[in-house]
Coordinates of C-alpha atoms in Angstrom, one line a residue:
M1 CA 24.2 12.8 18.6
H2 CA 22.8 9.9 16.6
L3 CA 20.3 10.8 13.9
P4 CA 18.4 7.8 12.6
S5 CA 18.0 7.2 8.9
R6 CA 15.2 9.3 7.2
Q7 CA 14.6 11.3 10.4
S8 CA 15.2 15.0 11.2
Y9 CA 15.3 16.8 14.5
L10 CA 14.4 20.4 15.3
L11 CA 16.9 21.5 17.9
P12 CA 16.6 24.7 20.0
V13 CA 19.3 27.4 19.7
G14 CA 19.3 30.7 21.7
I15 CA 15.7 30.3 23.1
P16 CA 14.8 32.8 25.9
L17 CA 13.6 31.2 29.1
Q18 CA 11.0 32.4 31.6
N19 CA 12.4 34.5 34.4
G20 CA 15.5 35.3 32.4
G21 CA 18.3 33.2 31.1
T22 CA 18.7 31.5 27.7
L23 CA 18.6 27.9 26.3
Y24 CA 21.8 28.2 24.2
Y25 CA 22.0 24.6 22.9
S26 CA 20.5 21.1 23.2
N27 CA 21.5 18.0 21.4
V28 CA 18.1 16.4 22.0
P29 CA 14.6 17.7 21.0
V30 CA 12.7 19.9 23.4
S31 CA 8.9 19.4 23.6
A32 CA 8.1 22.2 26.1
I33 CA 9.6 25.2 28.0
A34 CA 7.6 26.0 31.1
E35 CA 8.1 26.9 34.8
H36 CA 8.7 24.8 37.9
N37 CA 9.1 26.2 41.4
G38 CA 9.4 29.7 40.0
K39 CA 12.3 28.7 37.7
P40 CA 12.6 27.8 34.0
L41 CA 11.7 24.2 33.1
I42 CA 12.9 22.5 29.9
L43 CA 11.4 19.2 28.8
G44 CA 13.8 17.3 26.6
Y45 CA 13.4 13.8 25.2
G46 CA 15.0 10.9 23.4
N47 CA 15.5 7.2 23.5
P48 CA 16.6 5.4 26.6
G49 CA 20.4 5.3 26.6
D50 CA 20.8 8.5 24.6
E51 CA 23.1 11.1 26.1
A52 CA 21.5 14.5 26.5
T53 CA 23.7 17.6 26.6
I54 CA 21.9 20.9 27.3
Y55 CA 23.6 24.3 27.7
A56 CA 21.2 26.6 29.6
G57 CA 21.6 29.5 31.9
S58 CA 25.3 29.3 32.9
S59 CA 25.6 25.5 33.0
L60 CA 26.5 22.8 30.4
C61 CA 25.3 19.5 31.7
T62 CA 25.1 16.0 30.3
E63 CA 22.8 13.1 31.5
E64 CA 21.7 9.8 30.2
I65 CA 18.0 9.5 29.2
K66 CA 16.3 6.6 31.0
S67 CA 12.9 4.9 30.7
A68 CA 11.7 6.7 33.8
D69 CA 11.3 10.5 34.0
Q70 CA 14.2 12.4 35.6
L71 CA 14.2 16.0 36.9
F72 CA 17.4 17.9 37.4
N73 CA 18.2 21.4 38.7
W74 CA 21.1 22.7 36.8
D75 CA 22.2 26.1 38.2
G76 CA 18.7 27.4 38.6
V77 CA 17.3 25.8 35.4
Y78 CA 15.1 22.6 35.8
V79 CA 15.5 20.0 33.1
L80 CA 13.1 17.0 32.8
L81 CA 14.4 14.2 30.6
T82 CA 11.9 11.6 29.3
T83 CA 11.3 9.3 26.4
E84 CA 10.0 10.4 23.1
E85 CA 6.6 8.7 23.6
R86 CA 6.0 10.3 26.9
A87 CA 7.1 13.7 25.7
A88 CA 4.6 13.6 22.9
R89 CA 1.9 13.1 25.5
S90 CA 3.0 15.8 27.9
R91 CA 0.7 18.8 28.6
V92 CA 1.2 22.2 30.2
F93 CA -1.9 23.6 31.9
E94 CA -1.9 27.4 32.4
T95 CA -3.5 28.3 35.8
P96 CA -3.8 31.6 37.8
S97 CA -1.0 30.2 40.0
G98 CA 1.3 29.5 37.1
P99 CA 1.9 26.6 34.7
V100 CA 1.4 23.0 35.8
S101 CA 3.1 20.3 33.6
L102 CA 1.9 16.7 33.3
V103 CA 3.9 13.9 31.7
S104 CA 2.4 10.5 31.2
D105 CA 1.9 7.4 28.9
S106 CA -1.8 8.4 28.4
Y107 CA -3.1 7.6 25.0
L108 CA -4.9 10.9 25.0
T109 CA -4.9 13.9 27.4
I110 CA -7.6 16.6 26.9
D111 CA -7.8 19.8 29.0
R112 CA -11.4 20.4 30.0
G113 CA -10.6 23.7 31.7
M114 CA -10.8 24.7 35.4
D115 CA -13.6 24.7 37.9
G116 CA -12.5 26.9 40.7
K117 CA -9.2 25.4 41.8
E118 CA -9.6 22.1 40.0
I119 CA -8.0 21.3 36.6
N120 CA -10.3 18.9 34.8
I121 CA -8.6 16.5 32.4
D122 CA -10.0 13.7 30.2
L123 CA -7.6 10.7 30.0
Q124 CA -7.4 7.6 27.9
T125 CA -4.9 5.0 29.3
R126 CA -3.8 1.8 27.8
P127 CA -3.8 -1.5 29.7
G128 CA -1.0 -1.8 32.2
T129 CA 0.7 0.5 34.6
N130 CA 0.6 4.2 33.6
P131 CA 3.1 6.3 35.5
F132 CA 2.5 10.1 35.8
S133 CA 4.9 13.0 36.6
L134 CA 3.5 16.3 37.8
L135 CA 5.6 19.4 37.9
A136 CA 4.6 22.4 40.0
A137 CA 3.9 20.2 43.1
D138 CA 4.1 23.3 45.3
K139 CA 0.8 24.4 43.7
V140 CA -0.9 21.0 43.9
A141 CA -3.1 20.0 46.9
S142 CA -4.4 16.6 45.7
V143 CA -5.0 14.4 42.6
S144 CA -8.0 12.3 42.0
I145 CA -9.0 10.0 39.1
D146 CA -12.6 9.0 38.5
G147 CA -13.5 10.7 41.8
K148 CA -11.0 8.6 43.9
A149 CA -8.0 10.2 45.6
V150 CA -4.7 9.0 44.2
K151 CA -1.6 8.3 46.4
T152 CA 1.3 10.6 45.3
S153 CA 4.9 10.9 46.2
V154 CA 7.1 14.0 45.9
E155 CA 10.8 14.0 45.4
R156 CA 12.1 16.5 48.1
R157 CA 15.2 17.6 46.1
T158 CA 13.4 18.6 42.9
G159 CA 9.7 18.7 43.9
L160 CA 8.7 16.2 41.2
M161 CA 5.4 14.6 42.0
S162 CA 4.8 11.0 40.9
F163 CA 1.8 8.6 40.9
S164 CA 0.4 5.8 38.7
L165 CA -2.8 4.3 37.4
T166 CA -3.3 0.7 36.5
T167 CA -5.6 0.0 33.6
P168 CA -7.0 -3.5 33.3
S169 CA -6.7 -5.5 30.1
L170 CA -9.6 -5.8 27.8
K171 CA -9.9 -9.0 25.7
L172 CA -12.3 -8.9 22.8
P173 CA -13.0 -11.6 20.3
N174 CA -12.9 -11.1 16.5
V175 CA -16.2 -9.9 15.1
P176 CA -17.5 -12.1 12.2
I177 CA -19.0 -10.7 9.1
E178 CA -22.4 -12.1 8.7
N179 CA -25.2 -12.5 6.1
V180 CA -22.7 -12.6 3.2
R181 CA -24.2 -12.3 -0.2
V182 CA -22.5 -12.4 -3.6
K183 CA -23.2 -11.1 -7.1
G184 CA -21.2 -10.7 -10.3
D185 CA -20.8 -7.2 -11.8
G186 CA -22.0 -8.5 -15.1
E187 CA -25.5 -8.9 -13.5
A188 CA -25.8 -5.2 -12.9
P189 CA -28.3 -3.2 -15.1
V190 CA -26.7 -1.9 -18.3
P191 CA -26.0 1.8 -17.9
D192 CA -28.1 4.2 -20.0
S193 CA -25.3 6.7 -20.5
W194 CA -22.2 5.8 -22.6
T195 CA -19.4 7.9 -24.1
V196 CA -18.3 7.1 -27.7
L197 CA -14.6 6.4 -27.7
Q198 CA -12.8 8.8 -30.0
T199 CA -9.6 8.2 -32.0
A200 CA -6.4 10.1 -31.8
G201 CA -4.6 9.6 -35.1
D202 CA -4.2 5.9 -35.6
T203 CA -4.8 5.1 -31.9
L204 CA -7.7 5.3 -29.6
A205 CA -8.0 8.4 -27.4
P206 CA -6.7 8.1 -23.8
L207 CA -9.3 8.4 -21.1
E208 CA -8.2 11.8 -19.8
S209 CA -8.6 13.3 -23.2
Q210 CA -12.3 12.5 -23.0
G211 CA -12.8 13.9 -19.5
D212 CA -12.2 10.7 -17.5
Y213 CA -9.5 11.9 -15.1
T214 CA -10.5 9.8 -12.1
G215 CA -9.0 6.5 -10.9
G216 CA -11.0 3.4 -10.5
Y217 CA -12.8 1.3 -13.1
T218 CA -13.8 2.1 -16.7
V219 CA -15.8 -0.3 -18.8
Y220 CA -15.4 -0.5 -22.6
S221 CA -17.9 -2.2 -24.9
G222 CA -18.3 -2.5 -28.6
N223 CA -17.6 -4.6 -31.7
F224 CA -15.0 -5.3 -34.4
A225 CA -14.4 -7.6 -37.3
T226 CA -11.4 -9.8 -38.2
P227 CA -10.6 -10.5 -41.9
K228 CA -9.5 -14.1 -41.2
E229 CA -8.5 -16.5 -38.4
G230 CA -5.7 -15.1 -36.2
L231 CA -4.5 -13.7 -32.9
L232 CA -5.9 -10.6 -31.2
K233 CA -3.5 -8.0 -29.8
L234 CA -4.6 -5.3 -27.4
D235 CA -2.3 -2.3 -26.4
Y236 CA -2.8 0.0 -23.4
Y237 CA -1.3 3.3 -22.5
D238 CA -0.2 2.0 -19.1
N239 CA 0.3 -1.4 -17.3
D240 CA -3.0 -1.2 -15.4
W241 CA -5.0 -4.3 -14.7
H242 CA -7.7 -5.2 -17.3
S243 CA -10.1 -8.1 -18.0
V244 CA -11.3 -8.9 -21.5
L245 CA -14.3 -10.8 -22.8
V246 CA -14.7 -11.5 -26.5
D247 CA -18.1 -12.7 -27.7
G248 CA -18.9 -13.1 -24.0
K249 CA -16.1 -15.4 -23.2
S250 CA -12.7 -15.1 -21.6
I251 CA -9.8 -15.3 -24.0
P252 CA -6.5 -16.6 -22.4
G253 CA -3.7 -14.1 -22.6
L254 CA -5.9 -11.0 -22.6
T255 CA -6.4 -10.5 -18.8
G256 CA -3.6 -9.0 -16.7
S257 CA -1.5 -5.9 -16.2
S258 CA 0.6 -5.6 -19.3
E259 CA 0.7 -2.8 -21.8
E260 CA 0.5 -5.3 -24.6
D261 CA -1.6 -8.5 -24.5
I262 CA -1.8 -11.2 -27.1
S263 CA -4.5 -13.9 -27.2
K264 CA -3.2 -17.4 -26.8
D265 CA -6.1 -18.8 -28.8
K266 CA -7.0 -18.0 -32.4
L267 CA -10.0 -15.9 -33.1
P268 CA -12.2 -16.9 -36.1
A269 CA -12.9 -14.6 -38.9
G270 CA -16.0 -12.5 -38.7
K271 CA -17.8 -10.1 -36.4
H272 CA -17.1 -10.0 -32.7
T273 CA -18.2 -8.2 -29.5
I274 CA -15.7 -7.1 -26.9
E275 CA -16.0 -5.9 -23.3
I276 CA -13.0 -4.6 -21.3
I277 CA -13.0 -3.8 -17.6
Y278 CA -10.0 -1.5 -17.1
E279 CA -8.8 -0.3 -13.7
N280 CA -7.0 3.0 -13.6
E281 CA -4.6 2.3 -10.8
G282 CA -3.3 5.9 -10.7
W283 CA 0.2 7.3 -10.9
P284 CA 2.9 5.7 -8.8
N285 CA 5.5 7.6 -6.9
G286 CA 8.0 8.9 -9.4
G287 CA 5.6 8.4 -12.3
F288 CA 4.7 11.0 -14.9
M289 CA 1.5 12.9 -14.0
E290 CA 0.9 13.3 -17.8
E291 CA 1.0 9.6 -18.4
H292 CA -1.9 8.5 -20.5
K293 CA -4.5 5.9 -19.4
G294 CA -6.8 3.4 -21.1
L295 CA -7.0 1.2 -24.2
K296 CA -4.6 2.3 -27.0
S297 CA -5.4 0.0 -29.9
I298 CA -6.8 -3.3 -31.1
S299 CA -4.7 -5.2 -33.7
F300 CA -4.9 -8.4 -35.6
A301 CA -2.1 -10.8 -36.7
P302 CA -2.4 -14.1 -38.5
D303 CA -1.6 -17.1 -36.3
G304 CA 2.1 -17.5 -35.7
Q305 CA 3.2 -13.9 -36.4
I306 CA 3.0 -12.7 -32.8
E307 CA 3.5 -14.7 -29.6
T308 CA 4.2 -14.0 -25.9
I309 CA 7.2 -15.9 -24.6
D310 CA 6.4 -16.4 -21.0
N311 CA 7.8 -19.9 -20.1
W312 CA 11.4 -19.8 -19.0
K313 CA 13.9 -21.5 -16.7
H314 CA 16.0 -19.7 -14.1
S315 CA 19.0 -20.0 -11.8
P316 CA 21.1 -17.7 -9.6
A317 CA 24.2 -16.5 -11.2
A318 CA 27.5 -18.0 -9.9
S319 CA 29.6 -15.0 -11.0
P320 CA 29.2 -11.2 -11.3
Y321 CA 28.1 -9.3 -14.4
P322 CA 29.6 -11.3 -17.3
T323 CA 32.4 -9.7 -19.3
S324 CA 32.9 -12.5 -21.7
A325 CA 30.8 -15.4 -23.1
P326 CA 29.6 -17.3 -20.0
P327 CA 28.7 -21.0 -20.2
E328 CA 25.1 -20.3 -19.1
A329 CA 24.6 -18.4 -22.4
S330 CA 25.7 -21.3 -24.6
S331 CA 23.3 -23.4 -26.7
A332 CA 25.0 -26.5 -25.4
F333 CA 24.6 -25.6 -21.7
N334 CA 22.5 -28.1 -19.8
D335 CA 19.7 -26.3 -17.9
A336 CA 17.6 -29.4 -17.1
R337 CA 17.9 -28.8 -13.4
W338 CA 17.0 -25.2 -13.5
A339 CA 13.6 -24.2 -12.0
K340 CA 10.7 -23.2 -14.3
T341 CA 9.0 -19.9 -14.1
T342 CA 6.8 -17.5 -16.0
V343 CA 7.8 -13.9 -16.8
G344 CA 6.0 -10.7 -17.5
H345 CA 3.7 -10.5 -14.5
G346 CA 5.8 -8.4 -12.1
N347 CA 9.1 -8.8 -10.3
Q348 CA 10.3 -12.3 -9.5
P349 CA 10.2 -12.8 -5.7
F350 CA 13.1 -15.1 -5.6
I351 CA 15.6 -12.4 -6.8
R352 CA 17.1 -10.5 -3.9
E353 CA 18.8 -7.1 -3.9
N354 CA 22.3 -6.8 -5.5
E355 CA 22.0 -10.3 -7.1
G356 CA 22.5 -11.6 -10.6
W357 CA 20.2 -14.2 -12.1
W358 CA 20.0 -16.2 -15.3
F359 CA 16.9 -16.8 -17.4
R360 CA 16.8 -19.2 -20.4
T361 CA 14.1 -20.1 -23.0
N362 CA 13.8 -21.6 -26.5
V363 CA 12.3 -19.8 -29.5
D364 CA 11.4 -21.7 -32.7
L365 CA 11.8 -19.6 -35.8
S366 CA 10.6 -20.4 -39.3
E367 CA 12.4 -19.3 -42.4
A368 CA 9.5 -17.0 -43.1
A369 CA 10.0 -15.4 -39.6
I370 CA 13.7 -14.8 -40.4
R371 CA 12.8 -13.3 -43.8
Q372 CA 10.1 -11.0 -42.3
N373 CA 12.4 -9.5 -39.7
A374 CA 11.5 -11.4 -36.5
T375 CA 12.2 -9.5 -33.3
L376 CA 12.1 -10.4 -29.6
N377 CA 10.6 -7.4 -27.7
F378 CA 11.4 -7.0 -24.0
K379 CA 8.9 -4.6 -22.4
A380 CA 11.2 -4.1 -19.3
V381 CA 13.8 -5.9 -17.2
D382 CA 14.6 -4.8 -13.7
D383 CA 17.4 -3.4 -13.4
N384 CA 19.8 -4.3 -16.2
A385 CA 20.0 -7.1 -18.8
L386 CA 22.6 -8.9 -20.9
V387 CA 20.8 -10.9 -23.7
Y388 CA 22.5 -13.7 -25.6
V389 CA 21.1 -15.5 -28.7
N390 CA 22.6 -19.0 -29.3
G391 CA 25.6 -18.0 -27.1
N392 CA 26.2 -14.7 -28.9
P393 CA 25.8 -11.4 -27.1
A394 CA 22.9 -9.5 -28.7
M395 CA 22.1 -6.6 -26.2
D396 CA 23.5 -4.9 -23.1
H397 CA 20.5 -2.9 -21.8
K398 CA 20.5 -0.5 -18.9
G399 CA 17.4 0.6 -17.1
Y400 CA 14.5 -1.1 -15.3
D401 CA 11.5 0.4 -17.0
T402 CA 12.3 0.9 -20.7
P403 CA 11.6 -1.5 -23.5
F404 CA 14.2 -2.9 -25.9
T405 CA 14.2 -5.1 -29.0
I406 CA 16.5 -8.0 -30.1
P407 CA 16.6 -8.4 -34.0
L408 CA 16.3 -12.2 -34.3
A409 CA 16.7 -11.9 -38.1
Q410 CA 20.2 -10.8 -37.4
Y411 CA 21.2 -13.1 -34.4
G412 CA 18.8 -16.0 -34.9
K413 CA 18.5 -18.9 -37.3
P414 CA 15.7 -21.1 -38.7
G415 CA 14.7 -23.7 -36.1
D416 CA 15.5 -23.8 -32.4
N417 CA 17.1 -20.7 -30.8
V418 CA 18.3 -20.5 -27.2
I419 CA 17.7 -17.1 -25.5
A420 CA 19.7 -16.5 -22.4
V421 CA 19.3 -13.3 -20.2
Y422 CA 21.5 -12.3 -17.4
V423 CA 19.5 -10.0 -15.1
Q424 CA 21.3 -7.7 -12.7
N425 CA 19.2 -6.5 -9.8
L426 CA 20.6 -3.4 -8.1
G427 CA 17.9 -3.0 -5.4
G428 CA 14.3 -3.7 -4.6
G429 CA 12.4 -6.1 -6.8
G430 CA 14.0 -7.5 -9.9
G431 CA 13.6 -9.8 -12.9
I432 CA 11.9 -9.9 -16.3
W433 CA 8.8 -8.2 -14.9
M434 CA 7.2 -7.1 -18.2
P435 CA 6.2 -9.3 -21.1
V436 CA 8.6 -10.7 -23.8
V437 CA 6.9 -10.8 -27.2
L438 CA 8.1 -12.5 -30.4
K439 CA 6.9 -10.7 -33.6
W440 CA 7.4 -11.1 -37.3
G441 CA 5.7 -9.9 -40.3
T442 CA 3.1 -7.1 -39.9
S443 CA 0.0 -6.8 -37.7
S444 CA -2.9 -4.6 -38.8
R445 CA -5.0 -2.3 -36.7
L446 CA -8.6 -3.2 -36.4
S447 CA -11.4 -0.6 -36.7
A448 CA -13.6 -1.0 -33.6
D449 CA -16.8 0.7 -32.7
L450 CA -16.3 1.3 -29.0
R451 CA -18.0 3.2 -26.2
F452 CA -17.2 3.4 -22.5
H453 CA -18.5 4.5 -19.1
H454 CA -16.7 5.3 -15.9
S455 CA -17.3 3.0 -12.9
L456 CA -18.5 -0.6 -12.7
G457 CA -22.1 -1.5 -13.4
G458 CA -22.6 -2.4 -9.7
R459 CA -21.1 1.0 -8.7
L460 CA -23.6 2.8 -11.0
A461 CA -26.4 0.6 -9.5
D462 CA -25.3 1.8 -6.0
W463 CA -24.4 -1.6 -4.8
Q464 CA -21.8 -0.1 -2.4
S465 CA -24.5 1.8 -0.5
A466 CA -25.4 0.6 3.0
T467 CA -29.1 0.7 2.1
S468 CA -28.8 -1.2 -1.2
D469 CA -31.3 -4.1 -1.5
D470 CA -29.3 -7.4 -1.8
S471 CA -32.2 -9.7 -1.0
Q472 CA -32.0 -11.3 -4.4
W473 CA -28.3 -11.8 -4.3
K474 CA -26.8 -15.3 -3.8
S475 CA -26.2 -16.3 -0.2
A476 CA -22.6 -17.3 0.4
K477 CA -22.2 -19.9 3.2
R478 CA -18.4 -19.6 2.8
W479 CA -16.1 -16.8 1.8
D480 CA -14.6 -18.8 -1.0
V481 CA -17.5 -18.3 -3.4
V482 CA -16.1 -17.7 -6.8
Q483 CA -17.3 -16.1 -10.0
S484 CA -15.7 -16.2 -13.5
S485 CA -12.0 -15.8 -13.3
D486 CA -12.2 -12.8 -15.5
G487 CA -15.2 -11.2 -13.8
I488 CA -15.7 -8.7 -11.0
T489 CA -17.4 -10.1 -7.9
W490 CA -19.3 -8.1 -5.3
Y491 CA -19.6 -9.3 -1.7
R492 CA -22.0 -7.7 0.8
G493 CA -22.3 -8.4 4.5
G494 CA -22.6 -6.8 7.9
F495 CA -21.1 -6.9 11.4
T496 CA -22.1 -5.6 14.8
L497 CA -19.5 -4.3 17.2
P498 CA -19.7 -5.2 20.9
A499 CA -20.5 -2.3 23.3
R500 CA -17.9 -1.6 25.9
P501 CA -18.8 1.7 27.8
G502 CA -15.9 3.6 29.2
W503 CA -13.5 2.2 26.6
V504 CA -12.1 3.5 23.4
I505 CA -11.6 0.7 20.9
P506 CA -9.9 1.2 17.5
W507 CA -11.1 -1.4 15.0
R508 CA -9.4 -3.0 12.0
L509 CA -10.6 -5.1 9.1
H510 CA -8.5 -8.1 8.3
V511 CA -8.7 -9.4 4.7
E512 CA -7.1 -12.4 3.0
S513 CA -8.0 -13.0 -0.6
T514 CA -6.9 -14.4 -4.0
G515 CA -8.1 -11.3 -5.7
S516 CA -7.6 -7.6 -5.4
G517 CA -10.2 -5.0 -4.9
Q518 CA -12.0 -2.2 -3.0
I519 CA -13.6 -2.1 0.5
W520 CA -16.7 0.0 1.3
I521 CA -17.8 0.6 4.9
N522 CA -21.3 1.9 5.5
G523 CA -21.3 3.4 2.0
K524 CA -17.9 5.0 2.2
L525 CA -14.9 3.9 0.2
L526 CA -12.3 2.6 2.8
G527 CA -9.6 1.9 0.2
R528 CA -7.9 -0.4 -2.2
F529 CA -6.1 -3.7 -1.4
F530 CA -4.0 -6.1 -3.3
S531 CA -4.0 -9.9 -2.8
D532 CA -0.2 -10.1 -2.6
G533 CA -0.2 -7.6 0.2
P534 CA 1.7 -7.0 2.3
Q535 CA -1.1 -5.0 3.9
K536 CA -3.9 -7.2 5.2
D537 CA -5.2 -5.0 8.1
F538 CA -7.2 -1.8 7.4
Y539 CA -8.1 0.8 10.0
L540 CA -11.8 1.5 10.3
P541 CA -12.4 5.2 11.1
D542 CA -14.4 5.6 14.3
G543 CA -16.7 8.2 12.7
W544 CA -17.7 5.8 10.0
L545 CA -18.9 3.0 12.3
N546 CA -22.2 2.4 14.0
I547 CA -21.3 1.4 17.5
K548 CA -24.9 0.5 18.5
G549 CA -26.1 -1.1 15.3
M550 CA -25.3 -3.1 12.1
N551 CA -22.5 -2.0 9.9
S552 CA -22.5 -2.8 6.2
I553 CA -19.4 -3.9 4.4
V554 CA -18.9 -4.4 0.7
F555 CA -15.9 -6.0 -1.1
V556 CA -15.5 -5.4 -4.9
L557 CA -13.1 -8.2 -5.9
R558 CA -11.3 -8.7 -9.2
P559 CA -8.7 -11.4 -10.2
G560 CA -5.1 -10.9 -9.2
G561 CA -2.3 -11.1 -11.7
D562 CA -3.1 -12.6 -15.1
G563 CA -6.6 -13.7 -14.1
S564 CA -5.7 -17.4 -14.0
K565 CA -7.1 -17.7 -10.5
A566 CA -10.7 -17.0 -9.7
P567 CA -11.1 -14.2 -7.2
S568 CA -12.2 -15.2 -3.7
I569 CA -12.0 -14.0 -0.1
K570 CA -10.4 -16.6 2.0
D571 CA -11.1 -14.8 5.3
A572 CA -12.3 -11.5 6.5
Y573 CA -13.3 -10.3 10.0
V574 CA -13.2 -7.2 12.2
A575 CA -10.9 -7.1 15.2
P576 CA -9.6 -4.5 17.7
Y577 CA -6.1 -3.1 17.7
D578 CA -5.4 -4.7 21.1
E579 CA -2.3 -2.6 21.7
Y580 CA -4.2 0.7 21.3
V581 CA -7.4 -0.1 23.3
A582 CA -7.7 2.6 26.0
Q583 CA -9.9 3.2 29.0
K584 CA -11.5 6.6 29.7
H585 CA -10.9 8.5 32.9
M586 CA -11.5 11.9 34.4
M587 CA -8.5 13.4 36.4
E588 CA -8.9 16.3 38.8
I589 CA -5.9 18.2 39.9
T590 CA -6.8 20.4 42.9
L591 CA -4.6 23.4 43.5
K592 CA -3.7 24.9 46.8

């Protein structure tokens, strides 16, 4: 037998059968064991082309599974072979005359019980021809669907009854989202209740230590003072997304998903206000449940003592993992034709599995930087990295998620230095996916008077509610209405679903955006989405929808990546899952 990757089969061994006998062995799964014409019935399934071998009673028989149902009589034991999809939709109905088995492509089959000699069944069938197989034909007088008699045929040799039902196609247009209005989260009322952020030694206390265990957004607010002009550095416990406003303005370099952010612009000396919107994105598969969350520290460094190195050139490696000094690592190597890229914002999409890739950049070091122990700090490289400084090997690092440091005071020189990194990707995404930071001298922790509250201001103002008043919000004629690139944007709208009696229509929401965010349907949180996908369609639970009225929809959108692009929804609409639309029917099986 063939077992597909990441699948398991539960196979029967030594199962007693009705009316005596034993199912000793089967190399295909069995969905039911019932009775047909007074003898045991085994319903086995697989994919068309699979070879089914079943040892039951006193016979060992082998047959090929086909797309159509097949019924065999092997030495007093009936075996019905079908596809996996049809087996999953098979039903056995217990009647006073014995079991009656129904196999079909029906999307849903519900037993509504018996009325005299009639078995009442609710069906949902998908567009196209739906073949049915009925076992126990000796007990069946007739079959009707929606009150109309159905033409049936019975295979004389096995007694397998067959009939079919044709379901028409249903074409539905996309449902637009109307009356869209937009508002920035910063316009929400300031919450009355805040929690003072405590310290834990020389760092700020993680959120969970102050009772904030939930995912979602946390807003920090407060003030601090800088002794002189310099750069601001913010450290976080985890690489969750965050947006930072200092003195009410966005500071380049402080918005993104890094554990360490450094402002690209100098901050003047004096007192400052700060607001941080932090999104706790949870714990990924394989992550540590005890991992801390939130803002860790605020530090200050004079200009030039700390810098993010994010502009690099790259090229695929022509040879495997280097064992000697490769030409790409040399200071004299000409990389003028290499493509430019930025690093530190996630895996590089151009790197495929089991590939090697070169990255190069230039770092200018002053004599003071050399004297004060300049270092180049890699937060993480996926999977392994060989680092060269001016052609000399400086580090052979293994591991995709651990930081490492290059002592430039040892390997570098005053003036221009060439940094070359060979990245080995063993599988999945790869690249210099976390920031690279140049440091020298010392930075000092800043004392900050901070407080925080869980959830966005709009969430606390109940903007996600279906009944929230948005009459004063800005009307959006197009989806691509934008707010500040560092802000949170709320969109509210509504949609009305078309009524189609007699049909079951599963609905999906399609979203394309330049930002990531949350979706609320009729006041209920549907889920989280990311602008880089790959998911763009989201199932809308039937129980959440108003089929005969207006449905409210709310998007809470934040910038993707480093915040350089303002968040906007490029397109959003509601549409049916065409392949799962089903028509409702009532089937009646009348027994003799």
